[in-house]
Amino acid sequence: MRTLISTAFISLDGVVEAPGGEPGYRNSGWTFKDIEFLPEAFEIKGREQKEASAMMLGRTSYEAFSPVWPGMEEFADYKVMPKYVVSTTLTEDDLVSNWGDTTILRSLDEVAELKKTEGGPIIIHGSATLNRSLADADLIDRYHLLVFPVLLGAGKRLFSTTDKDKQQLKLVEHEAYANGLQKNVFDVVR
């Protein structure tokens, strides 16, 4: 069974919207404004590229990343990696041709079936809506969270507000950095 890993830049109050400067959000770019850049805090991002065997995205994140990431040197390992986009509306004609093999999954059942196949971990970037749906369906196995020392108030959240049973997490890796960032890696306990 493949491991599904959710990776996120997240504010202390749970917001994941527009961390890199995506338009349309009042706090866009919050990960680099007023926070000192320390390379060691982002070591996990390079490790994720080396350890993942595939990437999963929701439609909105795919549409934001696919025009940009294929040409970015810091995401070179992702360029050739298979991608899975979970969407009910995206078509084959909407896919870019310069970012490796991409498969459209139409449902969470298809994600569950993909997890049963052979292969390494699948990393989920961005994709707040997809993350909430996957968590509610108990399909996420691990969280890689870089927690930023900011409170953003309104914005898209990583975690669902669905009334559901408690889900236990086990902290398997953590570190705090001089700029206030915290790395927290949690396995979902089943």
Tab-separated table of C-alpha atoms in Angstrom:
chain	number	residue	atom	x	y	z
A	1	MET	CA	0.000	0.000	0.000
A	2	ARG	CA	1.288	3.460	-0.901
A	3	THR	CA	1.659	6.237	1.662
A	4	LEU	CA	-0.242	9.473	1.033
A	5	ILE	CA	1.644	12.462	2.501
A	6	SER	CA	0.124	15.903	2.893
A	7	THR	CA	2.758	18.644	2.940
A	8	ALA	CA	1.909	22.226	3.776
A	9	PHE	CA	3.097	25.636	4.819
A	10	ILE	CA	0.598	26.459	7.536
A	11	SER	CA	-0.003	29.426	9.825
A	12	LEU	CA	-0.326	28.841	13.535
A	13	ASP	CA	-4.105	29.236	13.166
A	14	GLY	CA	-4.349	26.629	10.385
A	15	VAL	CA	-4.433	28.748	7.206
A	16	VAL	CA	-2.704	27.391	4.084
A	17	GLU	CA	-3.996	29.862	1.484
A	18	ALA	CA	-1.542	31.658	-0.873
A	19	PRO	CA	1.707	31.070	1.009
A	20	GLY	CA	3.854	31.866	-2.029
A	21	GLY	CA	2.168	35.018	-3.278
A	22	GLU	CA	-0.775	33.650	-5.263
A	23	PRO	CA	-3.201	36.466	-6.138
A	24	GLY	CA	-6.591	37.060	-4.577
A	25	TYR	CA	-5.829	36.630	-0.869
A	26	ARG	CA	-5.211	39.635	1.369
A	27	ASN	CA	-2.237	37.993	3.130
A	28	SER	CA	-0.738	36.500	-0.034
A	29	GLY	CA	2.943	35.634	0.321
A	30	TRP	CA	2.832	35.314	4.101
A	31	THR	CA	5.614	32.698	4.182
A	32	PHE	CA	8.308	35.144	3.143
A	33	LYS	CA	7.070	38.513	4.385
A	34	ASP	CA	8.620	39.553	7.705
A	35	ILE	CA	10.105	36.084	8.318
A	36	GLU	CA	13.851	35.552	8.019
A	37	PHE	CA	14.729	32.855	5.467
A	38	LEU	CA	16.707	29.997	7.022
A	39	PRO	CA	17.605	27.238	4.521
A	40	GLU	CA	17.709	24.562	7.222
A	41	ALA	CA	14.012	25.102	7.948
A	42	PHE	CA	13.176	24.056	4.390
A	43	GLU	CA	15.376	20.934	4.254
A	44	ILE	CA	12.265	18.777	4.355
A	45	LYS	CA	11.091	20.230	1.019
A	46	GLY	CA	14.151	18.834	-0.786
A	47	ARG	CA	13.830	15.526	1.036
A	48	GLU	CA	10.191	15.232	-0.057
A	49	GLN	CA	11.209	15.418	-3.718
A	50	LYS	CA	13.802	12.664	-3.228
A	51	GLU	CA	11.493	10.356	-1.257
A	52	ALA	CA	8.213	10.764	-3.181
A	53	SER	CA	7.429	8.602	-6.177
A	54	ALA	CA	4.428	10.657	-7.354
A	55	MET	CA	2.625	13.926	-6.704
A	56	MET	CA	-1.094	14.510	-6.137
A	57	LEU	CA	-2.882	17.818	-6.553
A	58	GLY	CA	-6.386	19.181	-6.627
A	59	ARG	CA	-7.517	21.075	-9.726
A	60	THR	CA	-6.913	24.558	-8.338
A	61	SER	CA	-3.360	23.790	-7.228
A	62	TYR	CA	-2.631	21.996	-10.494
A	63	GLU	CA	-3.777	25.056	-12.436
A	64	ALA	CA	-1.563	27.296	-10.254
A	65	PHE	CA	1.561	25.106	-10.245
A	66	SER	CA	1.588	23.563	-13.738
A	67	PRO	CA	2.445	26.780	-15.623
A	68	VAL	CA	5.320	27.564	-13.217
A	69	TRP	CA	6.848	24.505	-11.531
A	70	PRO	CA	8.005	22.650	-14.688
A	71	GLY	CA	10.568	25.392	-15.370
A	72	MET	CA	11.772	25.848	-11.786
A	73	GLU	CA	15.146	24.292	-11.010
A	74	GLU	CA	14.273	23.797	-7.330
A	75	PHE	CA	11.413	21.488	-8.375
A	76	ALA	CA	13.358	19.503	-11.001
A	77	ASP	CA	12.649	16.125	-9.357
A	78	TYR	CA	8.919	16.793	-9.549
A	79	LYS	CA	9.085	17.528	-13.285
A	80	VAL	CA	9.584	13.887	-14.265
A	81	MET	CA	7.511	12.410	-11.441
A	82	PRO	CA	4.039	11.009	-12.267
A	83	LYS	CA	1.231	13.332	-11.202
A	84	TYR	CA	-2.344	12.643	-10.186
A	85	VAL	CA	-4.904	15.433	-10.301
A	86	VAL	CA	-8.143	14.846	-8.436
A	87	SER	CA	-10.869	16.732	-10.287
A	88	THR	CA	-14.368	16.236	-11.605
A	89	THR	CA	-14.038	19.082	-14.117
A	90	LEU	CA	-10.487	19.023	-15.520
A	91	THR	CA	-10.086	17.462	-18.969
A	92	GLU	CA	-7.098	15.944	-20.756
A	93	ASP	CA	-6.936	19.109	-22.885
A	94	ASP	CA	-6.359	21.155	-19.700
A	95	LEU	CA	-3.137	19.269	-18.850
A	96	VAL	CA	0.283	20.739	-19.641
A	97	SER	CA	2.637	18.682	-21.792
A	98	ASN	CA	5.947	19.609	-20.138
A	99	TRP	CA	5.451	18.265	-16.611
A	100	GLY	CA	5.589	14.473	-16.929
A	101	ASP	CA	2.793	11.926	-17.032
A	102	THR	CA	-0.427	13.203	-15.475
A	103	THR	CA	-3.502	11.142	-14.661
A	104	ILE	CA	-6.866	12.642	-13.753
A	105	LEU	CA	-8.671	10.910	-10.880
A	106	ARG	CA	-12.397	11.602	-10.678
A	107	SER	CA	-13.203	10.481	-7.123
A	108	LEU	CA	-11.870	9.636	-3.681
A	109	ASP	CA	-12.611	5.993	-4.512
A	110	GLU	CA	-10.038	6.264	-7.315
A	111	VAL	CA	-7.551	7.741	-4.832
A	112	ALA	CA	-8.212	4.811	-2.476
A	113	GLU	CA	-7.589	2.374	-5.340
A	114	LEU	CA	-4.356	4.173	-6.274
A	115	LYS	CA	-3.138	3.801	-2.681
A	116	LYS	CA	-3.506	0.009	-3.025
A	117	THR	CA	-1.019	-0.132	-5.916
A	118	GLU	CA	2.708	-0.821	-5.729
A	119	GLY	CA	5.046	2.149	-5.491
A	120	GLY	CA	6.487	4.702	-3.146
A	121	PRO	CA	4.932	7.623	-1.304
A	122	ILE	CA	2.629	10.109	-3.012
A	123	ILE	CA	3.076	13.740	-1.903
A	124	ILE	CA	0.182	16.229	-1.889
A	125	HIS	CA	1.119	19.900	-2.361
A	126	GLY	CA	-1.292	22.799	-1.824
A	127	SER	CA	-4.777	21.517	-2.526
A	128	ALA	CA	-6.612	22.625	0.628
A	129	THR	CA	-10.018	21.344	-0.514
A	130	LEU	CA	-8.550	18.005	-1.592
A	131	ASN	CA	-6.684	17.668	1.711
A	132	ARG	CA	-9.846	18.149	3.724
A	133	SER	CA	-11.732	15.587	1.620
A	134	LEU	CA	-8.894	13.048	1.831
A	135	ALA	CA	-8.613	13.496	5.608
A	136	ASP	CA	-12.366	13.100	6.051
A	137	ALA	CA	-12.162	9.844	4.042
A	138	ASP	CA	-9.196	8.671	6.203
A	139	LEU	CA	-6.881	8.475	3.189
A	140	ILE	CA	-3.978	10.633	4.428
A	141	ASP	CA	-1.198	8.693	6.169
A	142	ARG	CA	1.261	11.433	7.114
A	143	TYR	CA	1.483	15.221	7.487
A	144	HIS	CA	4.626	17.275	6.814
A	145	LEU	CA	3.864	20.679	8.292
A	146	LEU	CA	6.042	23.775	8.330
A	147	VAL	CA	4.240	25.929	10.874
A	148	PHE	CA	4.839	29.664	10.521
A	149	PRO	CA	4.637	31.996	13.525
A	150	VAL	CA	1.788	34.072	12.146
A	151	LEU	CA	-1.951	34.320	12.719
A	152	LEU	CA	-3.819	35.019	9.482
A	153	GLY	CA	-7.440	34.815	10.568
A	154	ALA	CA	-9.559	34.171	7.488
A	155	GLY	CA	-8.326	31.942	4.694
A	156	LYS	CA	-8.437	28.392	3.379
A	157	ARG	CA	-7.696	25.874	6.100
A	158	LEU	CA	-5.831	22.604	5.842
A	159	PHE	CA	-8.057	20.755	8.272
A	160	SER	CA	-11.743	20.019	7.904
A	161	THR	CA	-14.409	21.347	10.228
A	162	THR	CA	-16.546	18.252	9.627
A	163	ASP	CA	-17.976	16.784	12.823
A	164	LYS	CA	-16.213	13.420	12.920
A	165	ASP	CA	-14.516	11.025	15.297
A	166	LYS	CA	-11.178	11.996	16.800
A	167	GLN	CA	-8.165	11.132	14.656
A	168	GLN	CA	-4.982	10.468	16.584
A	169	LEU	CA	-1.628	11.621	15.210
A	170	LYS	CA	1.856	10.513	16.275
A	171	LEU	CA	4.663	13.070	16.163
A	172	VAL	CA	7.590	11.325	14.416
A	173	GLU	CA	9.860	14.282	13.643
A	174	HIS	CA	10.025	17.865	14.842
A	175	GLU	CA	12.332	20.829	15.036
A	176	ALA	CA	12.072	24.513	15.904
A	177	TYR	CA	14.137	27.137	14.100
A	178	ALA	CA	15.555	30.509	15.119
A	179	ASN	CA	13.081	32.355	12.853
A	180	GLY	CA	10.105	30.828	14.688
A	181	LEU	CA	9.221	28.146	12.122
A	182	GLN	CA	8.447	24.674	13.391
A	183	LYS	CA	8.702	21.434	11.438
A	184	ASN	CA	6.162	18.862	12.585
A	185	VAL	CA	5.856	15.456	10.919
A	186	PHE	CA	2.879	13.395	12.069
A	187	ASP	CA	1.832	9.867	11.163
A	188	VAL	CA	-1.892	9.149	11.257
A	189	VAL	CA	-2.572	6.467	13.869
A	190	ARG	CA	-4.969	3.779	12.718
